[in-house]
């Protein structure tokens, strides 16, 4: 009985999250601004280091 209630609650939470969160369709203006900033940092090695750091920390 308790397991069914927990399963139903998790399913309801997943459904609610799926319906209410925005999708990834759009202009990605924040990501484009961050990428533009990264391209104007300086040399290509520093650019790659910043890009890799942003990739490891899920920014991009």
Tab-separated table of C-alpha atoms in Angstrom:
chain	number	residue	atom	x	y	z
A	1	UNK	CA	0.000	0.000	0.000
A	2	UNK	CA	2.729	2.466	1.001
A	3	UNK	CA	4.804	1.541	-2.053
A	4	UNK	CA	1.881	2.307	-4.385
A	5	UNK	CA	1.422	5.727	-2.800
A	6	UNK	CA	5.111	6.558	-3.206
A	7	UNK	CA	5.097	5.351	-6.816
A	8	UNK	CA	2.012	7.430	-7.583
A	9	UNK	CA	3.555	10.492	-5.926
A	10	UNK	CA	6.778	10.137	-7.930
A	11	UNK	CA	4.807	9.676	-11.155
A	12	UNK	CA	2.703	12.758	-10.386
A	13	UNK	CA	5.832	14.798	-9.621
A	14	UNK	CA	7.489	13.718	-12.887
A	15	UNK	CA	4.357	14.548	-14.858
A	16	UNK	CA	4.073	17.951	-13.169
A	17	UNK	CA	7.741	18.711	-13.864
A	18	UNK	CA	7.431	17.656	-17.488
A	19	UNK	CA	4.405	19.844	-18.084
A	20	UNK	CA	5.560	22.968	-16.231
A	21	UNK	CA	9.233	23.279	-17.210
A	22	UNK	CA	10.107	25.102	-20.424
A	23	UNK	CA	11.651	23.247	-23.302
A	24	UNK	CA	14.992	23.934	-24.942
A	25	UNK	CA	13.455	25.562	-28.005
A	26	UNK	CA	14.367	29.190	-28.347
A	27	UNK	CA	17.056	31.701	-29.214
A	28	UNK	CA	19.482	30.671	-26.437
A	29	UNK	CA	20.363	34.317	-25.857
A	30	UNK	CA	22.144	33.729	-22.539
A	31	UNK	CA	24.274	30.937	-23.984
A	32	UNK	CA	25.091	33.038	-27.052
A	33	UNK	CA	26.122	35.988	-24.867
A	34	UNK	CA	28.343	33.738	-22.756
A	35	UNK	CA	29.909	32.229	-25.877
A	36	UNK	CA	30.490	35.702	-27.315
A	37	UNK	CA	32.181	36.772	-24.090
A	38	UNK	CA	34.362	33.671	-24.190
A	39	UNK	CA	35.452	34.405	-27.757
A	40	UNK	CA	36.672	37.886	-26.787
A	41	UNK	CA	38.839	36.792	-23.838
A	42	UNK	CA	42.189	36.723	-25.570
A	43	UNK	CA	44.352	33.989	-26.971
A	44	UNK	CA	43.009	30.644	-28.142
A	45	UNK	CA	44.538	28.663	-25.265
A	46	UNK	CA	42.792	30.768	-22.646
A	47	UNK	CA	39.563	30.499	-24.653
A	48	UNK	CA	39.849	26.721	-24.660
A	49	UNK	CA	40.592	26.636	-20.928
A	50	UNK	CA	37.503	28.734	-20.153
A	51	UNK	CA	35.393	26.653	-22.558
A	52	UNK	CA	36.588	23.423	-20.922
A	53	UNK	CA	35.871	24.810	-17.439
A	54	UNK	CA	32.361	25.801	-18.531
A	55	UNK	CA	31.905	22.346	-20.042
A	56	UNK	CA	33.013	20.541	-16.847
A	57	UNK	CA	30.807	22.786	-14.727
A	58	UNK	CA	27.545	22.322	-16.635
A	59	UNK	CA	27.244	25.870	-17.981
A	60	UNK	CA	27.046	25.089	-21.704
